[in-house]
Amino acid sequence: MTERREEIRRKGLGVSQGIAFGRAYLIGRDTLKAPRHHIEADDIDTEVARLYKAIAASDKQLAKIKDKLASENESDYHIITAHQMMLHDEHLVGAAVSYIRDELINAEWGARKAVDDITRVFDALEDEYLRERRSDVEFVFERVLRNLLGRDTGPPSPPPDAIVVAYDLSPADTSQLHKAAVSGLITDAGGKTSHTAIIARAHEIPAVVGLENITEIIETDDLVLIDGGAGIVIVNPSAATVAEFRDEQRRQVAATSQLQAMRDLPARTRDDTDIQLYANIDMPDELEDAIEYGAMGVGLFRTEFLYMGHADLPDEERHYQAGIDVITKLNGLPATIRTFDLGADKLAPFLTAAALEEANPALGLRSIRLCLAELGRPLFRTQLRGLLRASAHGPIKLMFPMISGVAELRAAKTVVDEVKAELGAAGILYDEQIKIGIMIEMPSAALTADLLAQECDFFSIGTNDLIQYTMAVDRVNEYVSYLYEPLHPSLLRLIGGVAAAAKNANIPVTICGEMAGDPMIAPVLIGLGMREFSMSAVSVPEVKAMIRSLGVAECTALVKTIQTLPTAAEIRAMVSDYLARIAGPSKR
Ligand code: PEP
Ligand code: MG
């Protein structure tokens, strides 16, 4: 510890952002082993009673931890409640008691065997989140075992500002650690959805998990530096490394406070044009963050999550609930809900089972085509029924993905009309004025935007696919990714054309592909006529900060110039020059 050890770098899974630097506090890999011995038949009742006593003691300890937490953190509270429920789970306790009785073994061994039976089931699960719940059963068992053996059950007590290093941490431990104001957490085990990760994020403690054997490398009091965003852990960092990370830390702190300050300011250009910034979400539970980042509503709710990773198809009620969930969480702010966009890279079990033999799935039976085909039409109708019912309760709009042209738009609208008629006949309420829009994400739609604008209420430009189909470059193929270029002159022409067609027809147009969240591209989009952006919520503050530094007239002039340039590289260079000029020497 006193002799200087060399710098060691390890990469794990960064699960909670931030940079921390401090002395390690090692919570050794637990060496508690369940003692195993056979018992006489006469001792069965004593062993069973020992087990129940240990369970009761564990329950009490968890209740105490919870009491202290209740007002501070709801999610920790619920996780610990779930652990208490596990303590009384009939399968677990019943199995342990049966082992004690039938195999004449001691309480510790009986409990171990019951826990092993259950964790084997968890190990076989495909769902990562559920698989990681294995560790919850282990944490509960660990506590019962400590009580059976009369060992210390108190929380670890690291010195303030320590970096806690552990094989894994139970939710009860993690939730108490923040009280000791630890500066970081690193563990051998764990994944993105492990509770160490969830709780660390909730308490904003930088954390890196999944480091495999970091507990064997680090000793208590070693100096450790962690970057919870990048997933980097550096043991015994050199002075130069510390200086480098201190700079990065200062940069991150400054950026965070600037962005927080940005939250309540409007996305208004210097010459007073308001730009609407919305969030793209995959699940309703992302909405709290979206609002926190300052989004004015949801510009794209991708509903595929209702199908992907679920063996059962979502029923009407599930769609209705998803719609209601969004409406409730947004509390009056608008949401655009996209009907399911499955196929190609977004596969659901029912599609895998259908085993379509397609040489080019990206050009195949996907998205709205699937909704209108025999295979997907019943699911489309079910989703529309659920969402239309939800529309009676708040401001939602419906949007169809991958519309190729007017004929397809009409076909999709016919299904909506049929479902509306069914609901009407049954006296079920829905928003009769519900707005229906389309994604513009293929050149055929962009080039006929004037015609499409006559038959729908709004457009949303999906540039992720629009780039793919315009450049003929698979959006997930690394070999051709150099061609995936949002600033290609063809894209600027298509986006500009769609914006103009929407303006002529007096309908709103949003841009919701990833490029909407790139601050560097904001002046180009504004210059092309875009006034509504939808993006991953974390990008909202940065894009807003950029918009506030721009002027519409300048952006329009910039776009006029870049439209004369023949390559994306030249366009990019000119935009960068412009941004450097408006930022001036002291900013950026
Ligand atoms: C897009 O294509 O730009 C888009 C937003 O949709 P997705 O990324 O879901 O295909
Ligand atoms: Mg798309």
Coordinates of C-alpha atoms and ligand atoms in Angstrom, one line a residue:
M1 CA 0.0 0.0 0.0
T2 CA 2.8 2.4 0.8
E3 CA 5.0 1.3 -2.2
R4 CA 3.8 2.8 -5.4
R5 CA 2.1 0.4 -7.7
E6 CA 1.9 0.9 -11.4
E7 CA -1.2 2.3 -13.2
I8 CA -3.7 -0.4 -14.2
R9 CA -6.6 0.4 -16.5
R10 CA -9.7 -1.8 -16.7
K11 CA -12.9 -1.4 -18.8
G12 CA -16.3 -2.5 -17.5
L13 CA -19.8 -1.4 -18.0
G14 CA -20.3 2.3 -17.1
V15 CA -23.8 2.3 -15.6
S16 CA -23.9 5.7 -13.8
Q17 CA -22.2 8.8 -15.2
G18 CA -19.6 10.9 -13.6
I19 CA -15.9 11.0 -12.7
A20 CA -14.8 10.0 -9.2
F21 CA -11.4 9.9 -7.6
G22 CA -10.6 8.6 -4.2
R23 CA -9.3 5.8 -1.9
A24 CA -10.6 2.3 -2.4
Y25 CA -12.7 0.7 0.3
L26 CA -12.9 -3.0 -0.4
I27 CA -15.8 -5.1 0.7
G28 CA -14.2 -8.5 0.2
R29 CA -15.9 -11.1 -1.9
D30 CA -18.2 -12.8 0.6
T31 CA -16.6 -15.9 2.0
L32 CA -19.6 -17.0 4.0
K33 CA -20.3 -20.6 3.2
A34 CA -23.4 -22.4 4.3
P35 CA -22.2 -25.2 6.7
R36 CA -23.6 -28.6 5.8
H37 CA -24.4 -31.4 8.1
H38 CA -26.9 -34.1 8.6
I39 CA -29.3 -34.0 11.5
E40 CA -31.3 -36.5 13.5
A41 CA -35.0 -36.8 12.9
D42 CA -35.5 -35.4 16.4
D43 CA -33.7 -32.2 15.4
I44 CA -36.0 -31.4 12.4
D45 CA -38.3 -29.1 14.4
T46 CA -35.3 -27.2 15.9
E47 CA -33.7 -26.6 12.5
V48 CA -37.0 -25.5 11.0
A49 CA -37.5 -23.1 13.9
R50 CA -34.0 -21.7 13.4
L51 CA -34.8 -21.1 9.8
Y52 CA -38.0 -19.2 10.6
K53 CA -36.2 -17.2 13.3
A54 CA -33.5 -16.1 10.8
I55 CA -36.2 -15.2 8.3
A56 CA -38.0 -13.1 10.9
A57 CA -34.8 -11.4 11.9
S58 CA -33.9 -10.6 8.3
D59 CA -37.4 -9.2 7.7
K60 CA -37.0 -6.9 10.7
Q61 CA -33.6 -5.7 9.5
L62 CA -34.9 -4.9 6.1
A63 CA -38.0 -3.1 7.6
K64 CA -35.6 -0.9 9.6
I65 CA -33.5 0.0 6.5
K66 CA -36.8 0.8 4.7
D67 CA -38.1 3.0 7.5
K68 CA -35.0 5.2 7.1
L69 CA -35.4 5.3 3.4
A70 CA -39.1 5.8 3.0
S71 CA -39.1 9.5 2.5
E72 CA -35.9 9.6 0.6
N73 CA -36.0 7.2 -2.3
E74 CA -39.0 5.4 -3.6
S75 CA -37.2 3.0 -5.9
D76 CA -34.9 1.7 -3.2
Y77 CA -37.9 1.3 -0.9
H78 CA -39.7 -0.9 -3.5
I79 CA -36.7 -3.0 -4.2
I80 CA -36.3 -3.8 -0.5
T81 CA -40.0 -4.5 -0.1
A82 CA -39.6 -7.1 -2.9
H83 CA -36.7 -8.6 -0.9
Q84 CA -39.0 -8.9 2.1
M85 CA -41.6 -10.6 0.0
M86 CA -39.0 -13.1 -1.2
L87 CA -38.2 -13.9 2.4
H88 CA -41.7 -15.2 2.8
D89 CA -42.0 -16.7 -0.6
E90 CA -43.7 -20.1 -0.2
H91 CA -41.7 -21.8 -2.9
L92 CA -38.4 -20.7 -1.4
V93 CA -39.2 -21.3 2.3
G94 CA -41.4 -24.3 1.6
A95 CA -38.6 -25.9 -0.4
A96 CA -36.0 -25.2 2.3
V97 CA -38.2 -26.7 4.9
S98 CA -38.9 -29.8 2.8
Y99 CA -35.1 -30.3 2.3
I100 CA -34.6 -30.1 6.0
R101 CA -37.3 -32.6 6.7
D102 CA -36.8 -35.0 3.8
E103 CA -33.1 -35.1 3.6
L104 CA -32.4 -34.6 7.3
I105 CA -30.0 -31.7 6.7
N106 CA -29.4 -28.5 8.7
A107 CA -31.2 -25.2 8.0
E108 CA -28.3 -23.5 6.2
W109 CA -27.9 -26.4 3.8
G110 CA -31.7 -26.7 3.2
A111 CA -31.9 -23.0 2.4
R112 CA -28.9 -23.2 0.1
K113 CA -30.4 -26.0 -1.9
A114 CA -33.8 -24.2 -2.2
V115 CA -32.0 -21.1 -3.4
D116 CA -29.9 -23.1 -5.9
D117 CA -33.1 -24.5 -7.4
I118 CA -34.5 -21.1 -8.0
T119 CA -31.3 -19.4 -9.3
R120 CA -30.9 -22.2 -11.9
V121 CA -34.3 -21.1 -13.3
F122 CA -33.1 -17.5 -13.4
D123 CA -29.9 -18.5 -15.2
A124 CA -31.9 -20.0 -18.0
L125 CA -34.0 -16.9 -18.6
E126 CA -33.4 -14.9 -21.8
D127 CA -34.5 -11.6 -20.5
E128 CA -31.4 -9.7 -19.1
Y129 CA -33.4 -7.8 -16.5
L130 CA -35.1 -11.0 -15.1
R131 CA -31.8 -13.0 -15.3
E132 CA -30.2 -10.3 -13.1
R133 CA -32.8 -10.8 -10.5
R134 CA -30.9 -14.0 -9.6
S135 CA -28.7 -11.8 -7.5
D136 CA -31.7 -10.5 -5.5
V137 CA -32.4 -14.1 -4.4
E138 CA -28.7 -14.5 -3.4
F139 CA -28.8 -11.2 -1.4
V140 CA -31.8 -12.4 0.5
F141 CA -30.2 -15.8 1.2
E142 CA -27.0 -14.1 2.3
R143 CA -28.9 -12.1 4.9
V144 CA -30.7 -15.2 6.2
L145 CA -27.5 -17.1 6.3
R146 CA -25.8 -14.4 8.4
N147 CA -28.7 -14.4 10.8
L148 CA -28.5 -18.2 11.0
L149 CA -24.8 -18.0 11.8
G150 CA -25.1 -15.0 14.1
R151 CA -22.8 -12.9 11.9
D152 CA -22.8 -9.2 11.4
T153 CA -25.7 -8.0 9.3
G154 CA -24.9 -4.3 9.4
P155 CA -24.2 -2.2 6.4
P156 CA -20.6 -1.6 5.2
S157 CA -19.2 1.6 6.6
P158 CA -16.7 3.1 4.3
P159 CA -15.1 6.4 5.1
P160 CA -16.6 9.4 3.3
D161 CA -15.6 9.9 -0.3
A162 CA -14.4 6.4 -0.6
I163 CA -14.7 4.4 -3.8
V164 CA -16.4 1.2 -2.8
V165 CA -15.1 -1.9 -4.4
A166 CA -17.2 -5.1 -4.1
Y167 CA -18.0 -8.4 -5.8
D168 CA -21.6 -7.2 -5.9
L169 CA -23.7 -5.0 -3.6
S170 CA -27.1 -5.7 -2.3
P171 CA -29.8 -3.0 -2.8
A172 CA -29.9 -2.7 1.0
D173 CA -26.2 -2.0 1.1
T174 CA -26.2 0.3 -1.9
S175 CA -29.1 2.4 -0.6
Q176 CA -27.3 2.9 2.6
L177 CA -23.9 3.7 1.1
H178 CA -25.0 7.0 -0.4
K179 CA -25.6 8.2 3.1
A180 CA -22.0 7.7 3.8
A181 CA -21.4 9.9 0.7
V182 CA -19.2 7.5 -1.1
S183 CA -17.9 9.0 -4.3
G184 CA -18.1 5.9 -6.5
L185 CA -18.9 2.2 -6.8
I186 CA -17.2 -0.5 -8.7
T187 CA -18.1 -4.2 -8.8
D188 CA -17.0 -7.5 -10.3
A189 CA -20.6 -8.6 -11.1
G190 CA -23.6 -6.8 -12.4
G191 CA -25.1 -5.5 -15.6
K192 CA -26.9 -2.4 -16.8
T193 CA -30.1 -3.3 -14.9
S194 CA -28.5 -4.7 -11.8
H195 CA -29.7 -3.0 -8.7
T196 CA -26.3 -1.5 -8.0
A197 CA -26.7 0.2 -11.3
I198 CA -30.3 1.3 -10.8
I199 CA -29.6 2.7 -7.3
A200 CA -26.3 4.3 -8.3
R201 CA -28.0 6.2 -11.1
A202 CA -30.9 7.2 -8.8
H203 CA -28.3 8.7 -6.3
E204 CA -26.1 10.0 -9.0
I205 CA -23.1 8.0 -7.8
P206 CA -20.6 7.3 -10.6
A207 CA -20.5 3.5 -11.0
V208 CA -18.8 0.9 -13.2
V209 CA -19.9 -2.8 -12.9
G210 CA -19.1 -6.1 -14.6
L211 CA -15.4 -5.7 -14.1
E212 CA -15.1 -9.5 -13.4
N213 CA -12.2 -9.6 -10.9
I214 CA -11.5 -6.0 -9.8
T215 CA -11.8 -7.1 -6.2
E216 CA -8.6 -9.2 -6.8
I217 CA -6.7 -6.3 -8.2
I218 CA -7.6 -3.5 -5.8
E219 CA -6.7 -3.2 -2.2
T220 CA -8.3 -1.0 0.4
D221 CA -6.6 2.5 0.3
D222 CA -5.4 2.2 -3.3
L223 CA -6.0 5.3 -5.2
V224 CA -8.7 4.7 -7.8
L225 CA -10.2 6.9 -10.6
I226 CA -13.4 5.9 -12.3
D227 CA -15.3 7.3 -15.2
G228 CA -18.9 6.0 -14.9
G229 CA -19.9 7.3 -18.3
A230 CA -17.1 5.5 -20.2
G231 CA -16.9 2.5 -17.9
I232 CA -13.2 3.0 -17.1
V233 CA -11.5 2.2 -13.9
I234 CA -7.8 3.2 -13.3
V235 CA -6.0 1.9 -10.3
N236 CA -3.0 3.9 -9.0
P237 CA -3.4 6.6 -11.7
S238 CA -0.3 8.6 -12.5
A239 CA -0.3 12.4 -11.8
A240 CA -0.8 13.0 -15.6
T241 CA -3.8 10.7 -15.7
V242 CA -5.4 12.4 -12.7
A243 CA -4.9 15.8 -14.2
E244 CA -6.4 14.6 -17.5
F245 CA -9.5 13.3 -15.7
R246 CA -9.8 16.3 -13.4
D247 CA -10.1 18.4 -16.6
E248 CA -12.7 16.1 -18.0
Q249 CA -14.6 16.2 -14.6
R250 CA -14.6 20.0 -14.6
R251 CA -15.9 20.0 -18.2
Q252 CA -18.7 17.6 -17.3
V253 CA -19.7 19.5 -14.2
A254 CA -19.8 22.8 -16.2
A255 CA -21.8 21.1 -18.9
T256 CA -24.3 19.7 -16.5
S257 CA -25.0 22.9 -14.7
Q258 CA -25.2 24.8 -18.0
L259 CA -27.7 22.3 -19.2
Q260 CA -29.8 22.4 -16.0
A261 CA -29.9 26.1 -16.3
M262 CA -31.2 25.6 -19.8
R263 CA -34.2 23.5 -18.8
D264 CA -36.7 26.3 -18.2
L265 CA -35.6 28.6 -21.0
P266 CA -37.4 28.5 -24.4
A267 CA -35.7 27.1 -27.5
R268 CA -35.8 30.6 -29.1
T269 CA -33.4 31.8 -31.7
R270 CA -31.7 35.2 -31.3
D271 CA -34.1 36.7 -33.7
D272 CA -37.1 35.4 -31.7
T273 CA -38.3 32.3 -33.6
D274 CA -39.5 29.6 -31.3
I275 CA -38.4 26.0 -32.1
Q276 CA -40.4 23.2 -30.6
L277 CA -38.2 20.4 -29.0
Y278 CA -39.8 17.0 -28.4
A279 CA -38.6 13.7 -27.1
N280 CA -38.3 10.3 -28.9
I281 CA -39.2 7.6 -26.4
D282 CA -39.4 3.8 -26.5
M283 CA -41.3 3.3 -23.3
P284 CA -43.6 5.5 -21.2
D285 CA -41.2 5.2 -18.2
E286 CA -38.7 7.4 -20.1
L287 CA -41.1 10.3 -19.8
E288 CA -40.0 11.6 -16.4
D289 CA -36.5 12.1 -17.8
A290 CA -37.8 13.6 -21.0
I291 CA -39.6 16.3 -19.0
E292 CA -36.6 16.8 -16.8
Y293 CA -34.5 17.5 -19.8
G294 CA -37.0 20.1 -21.0
A295 CA -38.9 18.3 -23.8
M296 CA -42.2 19.9 -24.6
G297 CA -43.9 16.6 -25.3
V298 CA -43.3 13.4 -27.3
G299 CA -42.6 13.7 -31.0
L300 CA -42.1 10.0 -31.5
F301 CA -43.3 7.1 -29.3
R302 CA -41.9 4.0 -30.9
T303 CA -44.4 1.3 -29.9
E304 CA -42.3 -1.6 -30.9
F305 CA -41.3 -2.3 -27.3
L306 CA -44.8 -3.7 -26.7
Y307 CA -44.0 -6.5 -29.1
M308 CA -40.2 -7.0 -29.0
G309 CA -39.0 -9.4 -26.3
H310 CA -42.5 -10.5 -25.4
A311 CA -43.7 -14.0 -26.2
D312 CA -47.4 -12.9 -26.1
L313 CA -48.8 -10.4 -28.5
P314 CA -50.1 -7.2 -26.8
D315 CA -53.9 -7.1 -26.6
E316 CA -56.1 -4.0 -27.0
E317 CA -55.9 -3.3 -23.3
R318 CA -52.1 -3.2 -23.3
H319 CA -52.2 -0.6 -26.2
Y320 CA -54.8 1.4 -24.4
Q321 CA -52.8 1.3 -21.2
A322 CA -49.6 2.4 -23.0
G323 CA -51.6 5.3 -24.4
I324 CA -53.1 6.3 -21.1
D325 CA -49.7 6.0 -19.4
V326 CA -48.2 8.5 -21.9
I327 CA -51.1 10.8 -21.5
T328 CA -51.0 10.7 -17.7
K329 CA -47.3 11.2 -17.5
L330 CA -47.3 14.1 -20.0
N331 CA -50.1 15.9 -18.1
G332 CA -51.5 17.9 -21.0
L333 CA -48.4 18.0 -23.2
P334 CA -48.9 16.4 -26.7
A335 CA -47.6 13.0 -27.9
T336 CA -47.3 11.5 -31.3
I337 CA -47.7 7.7 -31.1
R338 CA -46.3 5.8 -34.1
T339 CA -48.1 2.5 -34.9
F340 CA -45.8 -0.5 -34.9
D341 CA -42.8 -0.3 -37.1
L342 CA -41.7 -4.0 -37.0
G343 CA -39.7 -6.1 -39.4
A344 CA -36.1 -5.9 -40.7
D345 CA -33.9 -5.0 -37.7
K346 CA -36.9 -4.8 -35.3
L347 CA -38.1 -8.4 -34.9
A348 CA -40.8 -9.6 -32.6
P349 CA -41.3 -13.3 -31.7
F350 CA -44.4 -13.6 -33.9
L351 CA -42.3 -12.4 -36.9
T352 CA -39.5 -14.8 -36.2
A353 CA -42.1 -17.6 -35.9
A354 CA -43.5 -16.5 -39.3
A355 CA -40.0 -17.1 -40.8
L356 CA -40.5 -14.9 -43.8
E357 CA -37.9 -15.8 -46.4
E358 CA -36.7 -12.4 -47.5
A359 CA -33.4 -11.7 -49.2
N360 CA -33.6 -8.0 -48.4
P361 CA -35.7 -7.5 -45.2
A362 CA -35.0 -3.7 -45.1
L363 CA -36.8 -3.6 -48.4
G364 CA -39.4 -6.2 -47.5
L365 CA -42.6 -6.9 -45.6
R366 CA -42.0 -4.4 -42.7
S367 CA -43.6 -1.5 -41.0
I368 CA -46.8 -0.2 -42.6
R369 CA -46.6 -2.9 -45.2
L370 CA -46.8 -5.5 -42.5
C371 CA -49.7 -3.7 -40.9
L372 CA -51.6 -3.8 -44.1
A373 CA -50.7 -7.5 -45.0
E374 CA -52.7 -10.5 -43.8
L375 CA -50.0 -11.4 -41.2
G376 CA -50.1 -8.0 -39.5
R377 CA -53.5 -6.5 -40.2
P378 CA -55.3 -8.0 -37.1
L379 CA -52.5 -6.7 -34.9
F380 CA -52.7 -3.3 -36.5
R381 CA -56.5 -3.2 -35.9
T382 CA -56.0 -4.2 -32.2
Q383 CA -53.4 -1.5 -31.8
L384 CA -55.6 1.2 -33.4
R385 CA -58.5 0.2 -31.2
G386 CA -56.5 0.5 -28.0
L387 CA -54.9 3.9 -29.1
L388 CA -58.1 5.4 -30.4
R389 CA -59.8 4.5 -27.1
A390 CA -56.9 6.2 -25.2
S391 CA -57.3 9.3 -27.5
A392 CA -60.6 10.1 -25.6
H393 CA -58.4 11.0 -22.6
G394 CA -55.7 13.3 -23.9
P395 CA -53.9 15.0 -26.7
I396 CA -52.4 12.1 -28.8
K397 CA -51.8 11.9 -32.5
L398 CA -51.4 8.8 -34.6
M399 CA -48.5 8.4 -37.0
F400 CA -47.8 5.7 -39.7
P401 CA -44.2 4.6 -40.3
M402 CA -42.6 4.1 -43.8
I403 CA -45.4 5.4 -46.0
S404 CA -44.2 5.1 -49.6
G405 CA -46.9 7.2 -51.2
V406 CA -50.5 8.3 -51.3
A407 CA -52.0 4.8 -52.1
E408 CA -50.5 3.4 -49.0
L409 CA -51.5 6.3 -46.8
R410 CA -55.1 5.9 -48.1
A411 CA -55.0 2.1 -47.3
A412 CA -53.8 2.8 -43.7
K413 CA -56.4 5.5 -43.2
T414 CA -59.2 3.2 -44.4
V415 CA -58.3 0.8 -41.6
V416 CA -58.4 3.6 -39.1
D417 CA -61.9 4.6 -40.5
E418 CA -63.1 1.0 -40.1
V419 CA -61.9 0.8 -36.5
K420 CA -63.4 4.2 -35.7
A421 CA -66.7 3.0 -37.2
E422 CA -66.6 -0.2 -35.0
L423 CA -65.9 1.9 -31.9
G424 CA -68.7 4.3 -32.8
A425 CA -71.2 1.5 -33.3
A426 CA -70.3 0.1 -29.9
G427 CA -70.7 3.5 -28.3
I428 CA -67.0 3.6 -27.3
L429 CA -65.5 7.1 -27.0
Y430 CA -62.4 8.2 -29.0
D431 CA -61.2 11.6 -30.3
E432 CA -63.1 12.1 -33.5
Q433 CA -60.7 14.9 -34.5
I434 CA -57.6 12.8 -33.9
K435 CA -54.7 14.0 -36.1
I436 CA -53.2 11.4 -38.4
G437 CA -49.7 11.9 -39.8
I438 CA -46.9 10.0 -41.5
M439 CA -43.2 9.4 -41.3
I440 CA -41.4 10.6 -44.3
E441 CA -38.5 8.2 -44.4
M442 CA -38.1 7.1 -48.0
P443 CA -37.3 9.2 -51.1
S444 CA -40.7 8.2 -52.7
A445 CA -42.5 9.9 -49.9
A446 CA -40.2 12.9 -49.8
L447 CA -40.5 13.5 -53.5
T448 CA -44.3 13.3 -53.3
A449 CA -44.7 15.3 -50.1
D450 CA -46.9 17.9 -51.8
L451 CA -49.4 15.1 -52.7
L452 CA -49.2 13.4 -49.3
A453 CA -49.7 16.7 -47.5
Q454 CA -53.1 17.0 -49.1
E455 CA -54.2 13.8 -47.3
C456 CA -52.7 13.8 -43.8
D457 CA -52.4 16.2 -40.9
F458 CA -48.7 16.3 -40.3
F459 CA -45.3 15.0 -41.3
S460 CA -42.4 13.7 -39.3
I461 CA -39.1 13.2 -41.2
G462 CA -37.4 10.0 -40.1
T463 CA -33.9 10.7 -41.3
N464 CA -32.4 7.4 -40.0
D465 CA -34.3 5.5 -42.7
L466 CA -34.4 8.4 -45.2
I467 CA -30.6 8.4 -45.2
Q468 CA -30.5 4.6 -45.5
Y469 CA -32.9 4.5 -48.5
T470 CA -31.5 7.6 -50.2
M471 CA -27.9 6.5 -50.0
A472 CA -28.7 2.8 -50.4
V473 CA -26.7 2.2 -47.3
D474 CA -27.8 -0.3 -44.6
R475 CA -28.0 1.8 -41.4
V476 CA -26.5 -1.0 -39.3
N477 CA -23.7 -2.1 -41.7
E478 CA -20.3 -1.0 -40.5
Y479 CA -18.6 -1.6 -43.9
V480 CA -20.6 1.1 -45.6
S481 CA -21.2 3.4 -42.7
Y482 CA -18.8 6.0 -44.2
L483 CA -21.6 6.6 -46.7
Y484 CA -24.2 7.2 -44.0
E485 CA -24.0 11.0 -44.2
P486 CA -26.8 13.3 -43.0
L487 CA -25.2 16.3 -44.7
H488 CA -25.1 14.7 -48.1
P489 CA -26.5 17.3 -50.7
S490 CA -29.3 14.8 -51.6
L491 CA -30.6 14.8 -48.0
L492 CA -30.6 18.5 -47.8
R493 CA -32.6 18.7 -51.0
L494 CA -35.1 16.1 -49.7
I495 CA -35.5 17.7 -46.3
G496 CA -35.8 21.2 -47.8
G497 CA -38.5 19.9 -50.2
V498 CA -40.5 18.3 -47.5
A499 CA -40.4 21.4 -45.3
A500 CA -41.5 23.5 -48.2
A501 CA -44.4 21.1 -49.1
A502 CA -45.6 21.1 -45.5
K503 CA -45.4 24.9 -45.4
N504 CA -47.4 25.2 -48.6
A505 CA -50.1 22.9 -47.4
N506 CA -50.0 24.5 -44.0
I507 CA -49.3 21.4 -42.0
P508 CA -46.7 20.9 -39.3
V509 CA -43.5 19.0 -40.0
T510 CA -41.1 17.6 -37.4
I511 CA -37.7 16.0 -37.8
C512 CA -37.3 12.9 -35.6
G513 CA -34.2 11.0 -36.9
E514 CA -30.9 11.1 -34.9
M515 CA -29.7 14.1 -36.8
A516 CA -32.3 16.2 -35.0
G517 CA -30.3 15.7 -31.8
D518 CA -27.0 16.8 -33.3
P519 CA -26.4 20.4 -32.2
M520 CA -24.0 21.0 -35.1
I521 CA -26.8 20.2 -37.6
A522 CA -29.4 22.5 -36.0
P523 CA -28.5 25.6 -38.1
V524 CA -28.8 23.6 -41.2
L525 CA -32.2 22.2 -40.3
I526 CA -33.5 25.7 -39.2
G527 CA -32.2 27.1 -42.5
L528 CA -34.0 24.4 -44.4
G529 CA -37.3 25.5 -42.7
M530 CA -37.6 23.1 -39.8
R531 CA -39.2 24.4 -36.7
E532 CA -40.0 21.2 -34.8
F533 CA -37.4 18.7 -33.7
S534 CA -37.8 15.4 -31.8
M535 CA -34.8 13.6 -30.4
S536 CA -33.5 11.4 -27.6
A537 CA -34.3 13.4 -24.5
V538 CA -30.7 13.8 -23.3
S539 CA -29.9 15.8 -26.4
V540 CA -32.6 18.4 -25.7
P541 CA -30.6 20.8 -23.6
E542 CA -27.6 20.8 -25.9
V543 CA -29.7 21.4 -29.0
K544 CA -31.6 24.1 -27.1
A545 CA -28.3 25.8 -26.2
M546 CA -27.3 25.8 -29.8
I547 CA -30.7 27.1 -31.0
R548 CA -30.4 30.0 -28.6
S549 CA -27.2 31.1 -30.2
L550 CA -28.5 31.1 -33.8
G551 CA -30.5 33.5 -35.9
V552 CA -33.0 32.2 -38.5
A553 CA -31.9 34.8 -41.1
E554 CA -28.3 33.7 -40.7
C555 CA -29.2 30.0 -40.9
T556 CA -31.2 30.6 -44.1
A557 CA -28.2 32.4 -45.6
L558 CA -25.9 29.5 -44.5
V559 CA -28.2 27.0 -46.2
K560 CA -28.3 28.9 -49.4
T561 CA -24.5 28.7 -49.6
I562 CA -24.1 25.1 -48.6
Q563 CA -26.8 24.1 -51.1
T564 CA -24.3 25.0 -53.8
L565 CA -21.6 22.7 -52.4
P566 CA -21.1 19.3 -54.1
T567 CA -20.0 17.1 -51.2
A568 CA -20.9 16.4 -47.6
A569 CA -17.4 17.0 -46.5
E570 CA -17.4 20.6 -47.9
I571 CA -20.8 21.2 -46.3
R572 CA -19.6 20.0 -43.0
A573 CA -16.5 22.2 -43.1
M574 CA -18.6 25.2 -43.9
V575 CA -21.1 24.6 -41.1
S576 CA -18.2 24.1 -38.7
D577 CA -16.6 27.4 -39.8
Y578 CA -19.9 29.2 -39.3
L579 CA -20.3 27.7 -35.8
A580 CA -16.8 28.7 -34.9
R581 CA -17.5 32.2 -36.1
I582 CA -20.7 32.7 -34.1
A583 CA -19.2 31.1 -31.0
G584 CA -16.4 33.6 -31.0
P585 CA -13.0 33.0 -29.4
S586 CA -14.2 32.8 -25.8
K587 CA -17.0 30.2 -26.2
R588 CA -17.2 26.5 -27.3
Ligands
PEP1 C1 -36.1 7.2 -38.5 O1 -36.1 6.3 -39.4 O2 -35.5 8.3 -38.6 C2 -36.9 7.0 -37.3 C3 -37.0 8.0 -36.4 O3 -37.5 5.8 -37.0 P1 -36.7 4.6 -36.5 O4 -35.3 5.0 -36.1 O5 -37.5 4.0 -35.4 O6 -36.6 3.7 -37.7
MG2 MG -37.6 4.7 -39.4

